[in-house]
mmCIF file of C-alpha atoms in Angstrom:
data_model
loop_
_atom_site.group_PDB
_atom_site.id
_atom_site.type_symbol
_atom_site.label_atom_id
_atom_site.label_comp_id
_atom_site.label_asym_id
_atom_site.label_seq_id
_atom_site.Cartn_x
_atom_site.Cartn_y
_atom_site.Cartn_z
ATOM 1 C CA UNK X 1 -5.500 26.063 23.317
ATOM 2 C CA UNK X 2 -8.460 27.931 24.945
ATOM 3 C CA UNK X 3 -8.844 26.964 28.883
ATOM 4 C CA UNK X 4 -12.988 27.329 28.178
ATOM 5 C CA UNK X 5 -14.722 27.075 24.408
ATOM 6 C CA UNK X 6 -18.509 27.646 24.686
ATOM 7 C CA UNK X 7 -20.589 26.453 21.595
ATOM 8 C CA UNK X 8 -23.829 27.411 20.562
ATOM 9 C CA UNK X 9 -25.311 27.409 24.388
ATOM 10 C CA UNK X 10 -28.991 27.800 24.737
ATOM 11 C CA UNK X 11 -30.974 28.226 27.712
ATOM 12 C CA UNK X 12 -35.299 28.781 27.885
ATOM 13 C CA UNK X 13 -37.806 28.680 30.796
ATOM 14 C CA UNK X 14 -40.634 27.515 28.750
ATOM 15 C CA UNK X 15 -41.068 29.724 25.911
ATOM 16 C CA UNK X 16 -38.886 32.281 27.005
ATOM 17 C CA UNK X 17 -35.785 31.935 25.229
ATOM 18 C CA UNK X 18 -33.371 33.424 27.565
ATOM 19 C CA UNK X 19 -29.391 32.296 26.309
ATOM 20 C CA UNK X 20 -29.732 31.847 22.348
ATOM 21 C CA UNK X 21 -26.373 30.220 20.742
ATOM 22 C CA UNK X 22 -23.818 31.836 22.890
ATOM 23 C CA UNK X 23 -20.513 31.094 21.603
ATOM 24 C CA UNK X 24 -17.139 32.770 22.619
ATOM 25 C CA UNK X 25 -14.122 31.320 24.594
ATOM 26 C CA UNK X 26 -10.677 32.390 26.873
ATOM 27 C CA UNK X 27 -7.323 31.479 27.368
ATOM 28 C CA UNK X 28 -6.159 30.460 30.634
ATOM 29 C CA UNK X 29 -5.119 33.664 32.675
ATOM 30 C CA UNK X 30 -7.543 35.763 30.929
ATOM 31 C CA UNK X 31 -10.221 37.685 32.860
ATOM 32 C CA UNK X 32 -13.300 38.163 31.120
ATOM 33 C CA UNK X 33 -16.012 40.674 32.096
ATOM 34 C CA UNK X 34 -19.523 40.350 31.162
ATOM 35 C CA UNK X 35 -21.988 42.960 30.937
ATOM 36 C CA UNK X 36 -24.954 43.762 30.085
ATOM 37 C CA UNK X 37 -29.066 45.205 31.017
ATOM 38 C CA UNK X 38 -30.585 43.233 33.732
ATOM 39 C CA UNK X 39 -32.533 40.133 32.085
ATOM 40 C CA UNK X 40 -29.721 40.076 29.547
ATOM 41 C CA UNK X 41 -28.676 36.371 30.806
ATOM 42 C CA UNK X 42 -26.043 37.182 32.095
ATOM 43 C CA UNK X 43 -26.359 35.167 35.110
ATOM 44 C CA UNK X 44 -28.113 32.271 33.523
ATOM 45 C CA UNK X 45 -25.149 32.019 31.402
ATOM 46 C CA UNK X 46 -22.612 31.630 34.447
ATOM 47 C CA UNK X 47 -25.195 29.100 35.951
ATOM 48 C CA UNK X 48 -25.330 26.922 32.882
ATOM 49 C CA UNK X 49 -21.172 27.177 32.626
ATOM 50 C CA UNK X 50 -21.219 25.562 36.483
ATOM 51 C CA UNK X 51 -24.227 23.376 35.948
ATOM 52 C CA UNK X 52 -26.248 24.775 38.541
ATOM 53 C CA UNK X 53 -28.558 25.331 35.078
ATOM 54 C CA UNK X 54 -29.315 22.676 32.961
ATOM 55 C CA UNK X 55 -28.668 24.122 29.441
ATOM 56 C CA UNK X 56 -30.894 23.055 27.022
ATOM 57 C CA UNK X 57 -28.512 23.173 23.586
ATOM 58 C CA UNK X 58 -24.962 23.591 22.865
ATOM 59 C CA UNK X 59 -21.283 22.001 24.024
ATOM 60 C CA UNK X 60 -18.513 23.537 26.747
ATOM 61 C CA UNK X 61 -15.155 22.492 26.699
ATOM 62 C CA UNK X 62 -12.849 22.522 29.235
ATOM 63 C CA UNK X 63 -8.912 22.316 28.524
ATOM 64 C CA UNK X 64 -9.960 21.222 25.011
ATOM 65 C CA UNK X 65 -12.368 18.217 26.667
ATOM 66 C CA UNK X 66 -16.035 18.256 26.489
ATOM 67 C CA UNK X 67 -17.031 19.378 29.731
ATOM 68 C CA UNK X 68 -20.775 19.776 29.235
ATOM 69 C CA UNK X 69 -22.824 18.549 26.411
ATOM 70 C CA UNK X 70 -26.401 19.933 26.129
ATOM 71 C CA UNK X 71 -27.456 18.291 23.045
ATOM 72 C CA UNK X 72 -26.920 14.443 24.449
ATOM 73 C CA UNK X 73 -29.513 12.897 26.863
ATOM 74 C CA UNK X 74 -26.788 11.726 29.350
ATOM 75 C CA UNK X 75 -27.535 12.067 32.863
ATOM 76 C CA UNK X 76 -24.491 12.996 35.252
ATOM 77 C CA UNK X 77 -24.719 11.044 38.115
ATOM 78 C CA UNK X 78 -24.466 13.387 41.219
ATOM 79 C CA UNK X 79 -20.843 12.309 41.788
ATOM 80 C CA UNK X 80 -19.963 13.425 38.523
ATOM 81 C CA UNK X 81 -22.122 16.600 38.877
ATOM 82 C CA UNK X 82 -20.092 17.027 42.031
ATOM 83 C CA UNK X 83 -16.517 16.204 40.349
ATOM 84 C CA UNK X 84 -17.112 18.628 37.466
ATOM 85 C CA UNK X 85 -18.614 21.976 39.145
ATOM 86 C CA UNK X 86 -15.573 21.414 42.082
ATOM 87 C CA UNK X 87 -13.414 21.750 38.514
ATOM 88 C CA UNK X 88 -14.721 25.554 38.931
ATOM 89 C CA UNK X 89 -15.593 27.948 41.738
ATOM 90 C CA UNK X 90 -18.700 30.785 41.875
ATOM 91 C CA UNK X 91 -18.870 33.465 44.059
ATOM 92 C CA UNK X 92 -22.110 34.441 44.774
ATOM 93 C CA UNK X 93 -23.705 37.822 45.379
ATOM 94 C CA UNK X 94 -25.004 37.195 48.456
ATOM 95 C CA UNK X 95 -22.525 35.094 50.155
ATOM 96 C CA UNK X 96 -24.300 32.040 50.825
ATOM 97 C CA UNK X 97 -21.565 31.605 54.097
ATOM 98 C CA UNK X 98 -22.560 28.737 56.606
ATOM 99 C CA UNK X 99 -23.826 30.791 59.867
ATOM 100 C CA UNK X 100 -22.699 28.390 61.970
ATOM 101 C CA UNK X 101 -19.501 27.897 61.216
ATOM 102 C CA UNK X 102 -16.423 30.707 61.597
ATOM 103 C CA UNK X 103 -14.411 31.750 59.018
ATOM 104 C CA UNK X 104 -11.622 29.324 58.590
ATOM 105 C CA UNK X 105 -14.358 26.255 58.820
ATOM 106 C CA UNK X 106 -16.323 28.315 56.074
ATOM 107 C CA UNK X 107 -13.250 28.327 54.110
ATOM 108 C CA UNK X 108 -11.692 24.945 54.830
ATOM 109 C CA UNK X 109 -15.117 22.705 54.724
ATOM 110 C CA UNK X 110 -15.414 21.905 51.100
ATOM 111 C CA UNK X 111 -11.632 20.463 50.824
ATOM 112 C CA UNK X 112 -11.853 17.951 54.023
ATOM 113 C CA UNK X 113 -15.160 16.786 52.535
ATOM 114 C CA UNK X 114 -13.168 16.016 49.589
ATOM 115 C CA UNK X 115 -10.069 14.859 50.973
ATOM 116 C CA UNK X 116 -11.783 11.787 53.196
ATOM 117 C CA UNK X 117 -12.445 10.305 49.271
ATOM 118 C CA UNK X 118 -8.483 10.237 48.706
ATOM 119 C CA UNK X 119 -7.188 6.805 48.912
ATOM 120 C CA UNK X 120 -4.101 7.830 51.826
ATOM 121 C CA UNK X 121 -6.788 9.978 53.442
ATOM 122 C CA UNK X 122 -6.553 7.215 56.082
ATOM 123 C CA UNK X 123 -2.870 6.713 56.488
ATOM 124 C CA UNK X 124 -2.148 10.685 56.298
ATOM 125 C CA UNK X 125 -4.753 12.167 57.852
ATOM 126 C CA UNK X 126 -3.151 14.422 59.926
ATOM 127 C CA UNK X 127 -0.564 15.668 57.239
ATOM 128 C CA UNK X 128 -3.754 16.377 54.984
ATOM 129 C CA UNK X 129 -5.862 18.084 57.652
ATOM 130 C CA UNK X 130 -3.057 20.197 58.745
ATOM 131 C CA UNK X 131 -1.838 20.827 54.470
ATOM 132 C CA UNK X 132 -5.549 22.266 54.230
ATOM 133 C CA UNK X 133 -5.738 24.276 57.032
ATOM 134 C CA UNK X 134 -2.190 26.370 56.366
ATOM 135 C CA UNK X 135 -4.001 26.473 52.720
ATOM 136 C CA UNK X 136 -6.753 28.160 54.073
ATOM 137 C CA UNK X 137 -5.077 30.608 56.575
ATOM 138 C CA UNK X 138 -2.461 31.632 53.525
ATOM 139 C CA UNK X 139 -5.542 32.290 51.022
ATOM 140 C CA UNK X 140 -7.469 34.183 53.875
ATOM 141 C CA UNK X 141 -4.065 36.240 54.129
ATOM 142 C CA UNK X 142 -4.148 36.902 50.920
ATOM 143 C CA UNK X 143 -7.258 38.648 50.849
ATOM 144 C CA UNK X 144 -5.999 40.325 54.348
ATOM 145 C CA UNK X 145 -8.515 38.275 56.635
ATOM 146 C CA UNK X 146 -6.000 36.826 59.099
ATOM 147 C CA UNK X 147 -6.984 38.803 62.368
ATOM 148 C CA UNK X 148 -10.885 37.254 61.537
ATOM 149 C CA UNK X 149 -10.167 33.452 61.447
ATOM 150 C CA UNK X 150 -12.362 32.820 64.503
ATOM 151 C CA UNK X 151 -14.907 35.004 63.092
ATOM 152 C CA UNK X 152 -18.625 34.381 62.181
ATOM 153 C CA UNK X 153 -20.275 35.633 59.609
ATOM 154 C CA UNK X 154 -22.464 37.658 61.692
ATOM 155 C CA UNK X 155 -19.607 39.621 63.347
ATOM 156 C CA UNK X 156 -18.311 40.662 59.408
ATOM 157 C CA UNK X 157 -19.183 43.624 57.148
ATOM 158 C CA UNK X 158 -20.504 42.687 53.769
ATOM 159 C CA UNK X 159 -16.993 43.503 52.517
ATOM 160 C CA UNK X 160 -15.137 40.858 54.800
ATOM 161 C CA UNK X 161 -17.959 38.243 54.390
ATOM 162 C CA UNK X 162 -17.459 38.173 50.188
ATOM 163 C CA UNK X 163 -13.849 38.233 50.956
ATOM 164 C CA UNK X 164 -14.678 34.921 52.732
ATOM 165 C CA UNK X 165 -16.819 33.458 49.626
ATOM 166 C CA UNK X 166 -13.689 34.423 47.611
ATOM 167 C CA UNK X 167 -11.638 32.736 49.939
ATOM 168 C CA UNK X 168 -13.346 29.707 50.074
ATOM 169 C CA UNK X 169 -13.779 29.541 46.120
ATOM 170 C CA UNK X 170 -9.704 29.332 45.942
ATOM 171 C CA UNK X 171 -9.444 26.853 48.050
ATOM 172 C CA UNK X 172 -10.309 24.536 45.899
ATOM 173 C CA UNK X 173 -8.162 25.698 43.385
ATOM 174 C CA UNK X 174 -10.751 26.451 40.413
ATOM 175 C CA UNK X 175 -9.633 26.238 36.929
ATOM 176 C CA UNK X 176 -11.541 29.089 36.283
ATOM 177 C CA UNK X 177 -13.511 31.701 39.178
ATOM 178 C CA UNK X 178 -16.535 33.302 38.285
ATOM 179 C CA UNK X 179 -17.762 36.010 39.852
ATOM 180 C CA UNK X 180 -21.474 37.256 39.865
ATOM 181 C CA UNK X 181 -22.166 40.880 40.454
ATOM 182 C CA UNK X 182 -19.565 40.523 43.588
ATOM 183 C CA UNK X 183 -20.331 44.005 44.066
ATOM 184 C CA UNK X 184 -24.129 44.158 44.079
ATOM 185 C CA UNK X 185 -24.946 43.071 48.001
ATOM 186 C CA UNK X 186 -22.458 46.112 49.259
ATOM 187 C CA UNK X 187 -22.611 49.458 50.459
ATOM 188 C CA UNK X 188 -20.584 51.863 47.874
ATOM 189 C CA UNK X 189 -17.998 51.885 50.829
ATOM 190 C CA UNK X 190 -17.493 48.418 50.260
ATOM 191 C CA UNK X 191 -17.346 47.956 46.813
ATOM 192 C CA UNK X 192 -13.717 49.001 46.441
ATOM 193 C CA UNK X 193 -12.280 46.470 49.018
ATOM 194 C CA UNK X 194 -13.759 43.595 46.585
ATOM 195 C CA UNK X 195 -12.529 44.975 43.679
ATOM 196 C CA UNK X 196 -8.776 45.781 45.282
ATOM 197 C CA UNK X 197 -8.978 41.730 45.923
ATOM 198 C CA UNK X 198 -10.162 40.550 42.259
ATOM 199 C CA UNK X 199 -7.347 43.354 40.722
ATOM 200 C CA UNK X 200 -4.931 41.280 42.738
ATOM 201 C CA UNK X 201 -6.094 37.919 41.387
ATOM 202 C CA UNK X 202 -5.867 39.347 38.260
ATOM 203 C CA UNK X 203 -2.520 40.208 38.650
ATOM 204 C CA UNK X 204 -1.837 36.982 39.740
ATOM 205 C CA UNK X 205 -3.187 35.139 36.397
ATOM 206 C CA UNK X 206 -5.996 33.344 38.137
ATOM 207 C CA UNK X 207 -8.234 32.735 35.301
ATOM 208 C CA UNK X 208 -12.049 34.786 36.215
ATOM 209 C CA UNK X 209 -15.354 35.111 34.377
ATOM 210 C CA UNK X 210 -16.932 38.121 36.153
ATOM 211 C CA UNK X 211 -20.056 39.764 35.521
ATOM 212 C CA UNK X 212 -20.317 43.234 36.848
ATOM 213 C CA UNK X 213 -22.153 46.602 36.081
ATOM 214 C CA UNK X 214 -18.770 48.644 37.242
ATOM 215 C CA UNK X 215 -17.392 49.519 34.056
ATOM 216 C CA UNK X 216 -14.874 51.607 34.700
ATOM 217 C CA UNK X 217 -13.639 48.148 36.466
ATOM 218 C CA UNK X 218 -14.245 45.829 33.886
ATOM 219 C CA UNK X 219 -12.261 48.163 31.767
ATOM 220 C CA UNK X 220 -9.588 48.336 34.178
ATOM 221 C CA UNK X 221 -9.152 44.517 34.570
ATOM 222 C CA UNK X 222 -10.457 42.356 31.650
ATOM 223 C CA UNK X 223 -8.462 41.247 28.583
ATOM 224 C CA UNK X 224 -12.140 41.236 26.687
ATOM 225 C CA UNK X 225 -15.080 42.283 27.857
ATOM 226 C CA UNK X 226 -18.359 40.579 26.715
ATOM 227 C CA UNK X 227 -21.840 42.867 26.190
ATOM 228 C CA UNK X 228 -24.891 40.576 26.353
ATOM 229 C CA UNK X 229 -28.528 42.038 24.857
ATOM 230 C CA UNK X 230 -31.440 39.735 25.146
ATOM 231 C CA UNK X 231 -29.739 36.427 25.565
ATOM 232 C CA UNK X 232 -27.119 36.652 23.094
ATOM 233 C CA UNK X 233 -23.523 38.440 22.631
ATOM 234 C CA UNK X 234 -24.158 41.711 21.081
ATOM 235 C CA UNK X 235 -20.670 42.643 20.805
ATOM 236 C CA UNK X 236 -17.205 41.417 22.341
ATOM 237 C CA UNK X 237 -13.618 42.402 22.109
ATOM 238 C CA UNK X 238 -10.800 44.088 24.151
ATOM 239 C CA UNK X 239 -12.077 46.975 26.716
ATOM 240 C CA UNK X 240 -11.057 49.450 24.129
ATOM 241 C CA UNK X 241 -13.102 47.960 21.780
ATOM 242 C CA UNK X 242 -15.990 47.418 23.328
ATOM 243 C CA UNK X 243 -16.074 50.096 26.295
ATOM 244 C CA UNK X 244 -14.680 52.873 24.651
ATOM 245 C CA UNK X 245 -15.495 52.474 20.782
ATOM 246 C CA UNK X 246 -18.576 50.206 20.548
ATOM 247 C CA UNK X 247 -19.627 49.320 17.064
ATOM 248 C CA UNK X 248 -22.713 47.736 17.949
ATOM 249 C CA UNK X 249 -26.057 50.243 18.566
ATOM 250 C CA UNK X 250 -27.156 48.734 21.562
ATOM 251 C CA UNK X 251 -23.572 48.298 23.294
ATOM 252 C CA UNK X 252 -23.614 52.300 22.607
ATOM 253 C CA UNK X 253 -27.019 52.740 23.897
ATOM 254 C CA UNK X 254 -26.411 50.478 27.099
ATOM 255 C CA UNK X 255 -22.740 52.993 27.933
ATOM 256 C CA UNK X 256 -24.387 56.099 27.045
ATOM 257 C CA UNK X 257 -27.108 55.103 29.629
ATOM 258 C CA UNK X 258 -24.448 54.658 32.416
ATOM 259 C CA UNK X 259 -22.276 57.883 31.638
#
């Protein structure tokens, strides 16, 4: 059973159509890379996936349950909003860290929000706290931020501070991370100490959704690779398929540009 089934998702601003029946889906464990042109919809497609866009057509389903249904008039209520886009984790371009807080608070935040709404959050407060914390420190390991705990984001390259937003995406355990352009907001130096950390995530089965322009990574890492062309999915298939012998003319076009 797929772990995400998109159906027929639309997305406009007005009259500009930008995300025109997208349909495709992934098992858990998969990573998926999607590229495509700038204005493609990429983006818009990850936003409507985590309801930070309202589609405006079409169904997701998540572990075989509707997750999102564009074509009913139900309103979420902002708890549910909540409850569903905590179900999967984003990481941004730009980092959107909290300046005021240092890295482990960054990281750690989100989950003692949500753990006050447990009922024993009372009676095991402590235990909980404490559980979240050695969570945090073990994912920030993980992504070999240990020595910068006490950090703030001002005292971190752009490398270490998307470590961070990676960080704090696992930490609340995501059926699915999605990464946009992770890359885009770092020097070249950079760029490889972000893609060393998704490579090991990938490793790891963590189920991701990335869109990136670094092919030679997408090939690299994703069990299919997605090519998006004015708001809908030109071609898709495994990275040998698609990166190395494109059928479509416009997935050929797009590569031949970047070579």
């Amino acid at each position: 059973m797929s772990i995400l089934n998109v159906t027929n998702l639309s997305k406009h601003f007005g009259k500009l159509q930008v995300l025109k029946d997208i349909n495709f889906s992934m098992e858990e464990g998969q990573v998926v890379s999607i590229i495509g042109s700038s204005g493609s919809g990429k983006t818009t497609l990850l936003r409507c996936i985590n309801m930070l866009e309202n589609a405006n057509g079409g169904k997701i389903y998540l572990d075989g349950k509707l997750f999102i249904d564009a074509d009913s008039s139900v309103k979420y209520t902002p708890g549910q909003l909540r409850t569903k886009q905590l179900s999967l984790g984003l990481v941004f371009q730009d980092f959107n860290l909290f300046p005021q807080y240092n890295v482990l608070e960054n990281v750690t935040l989100a989950p003692r929000l949500l753990a006050k709404e447990r009922s024993d959050y009372k009676t095991r407060k402590k235990e909980i706290l404490y559980e979240i914390e050695e969570n945090a420190k073990s994912i920030l390991a993980s992504v070999g931020l240990s020595e910068k705990l006490e950090s703030y984001p001002c005292q971190l390259s752009g490398g270490q501070k998307q470590r961070v937003s990676i960080a704090r995406a696992l930490a609340l355990k995501p059926r699915i991370l999605f990464f946009d352009e992770p890359t885009s907001a770092l020097d070249p130096e950079l760029t490889g100490e972000i893609l060393k950390v998704i490579r090991q995530l990938a490793a790891e089965h963590i189920t991701m959704i990335i869109v990136t322009h670094e092919i030679d990574f997408a090939y690299s890492v994703s069990d299919k690779v997605i090519f998006m062309d004015k708001g809908v999915i030109a071609e898709e298939g495994t990275p040998d398929e698609v990166l190395k012998n494109p059928k479509n003319p416009r997935t050929q076009a797009f590569l031949q540009k970047l070579s």
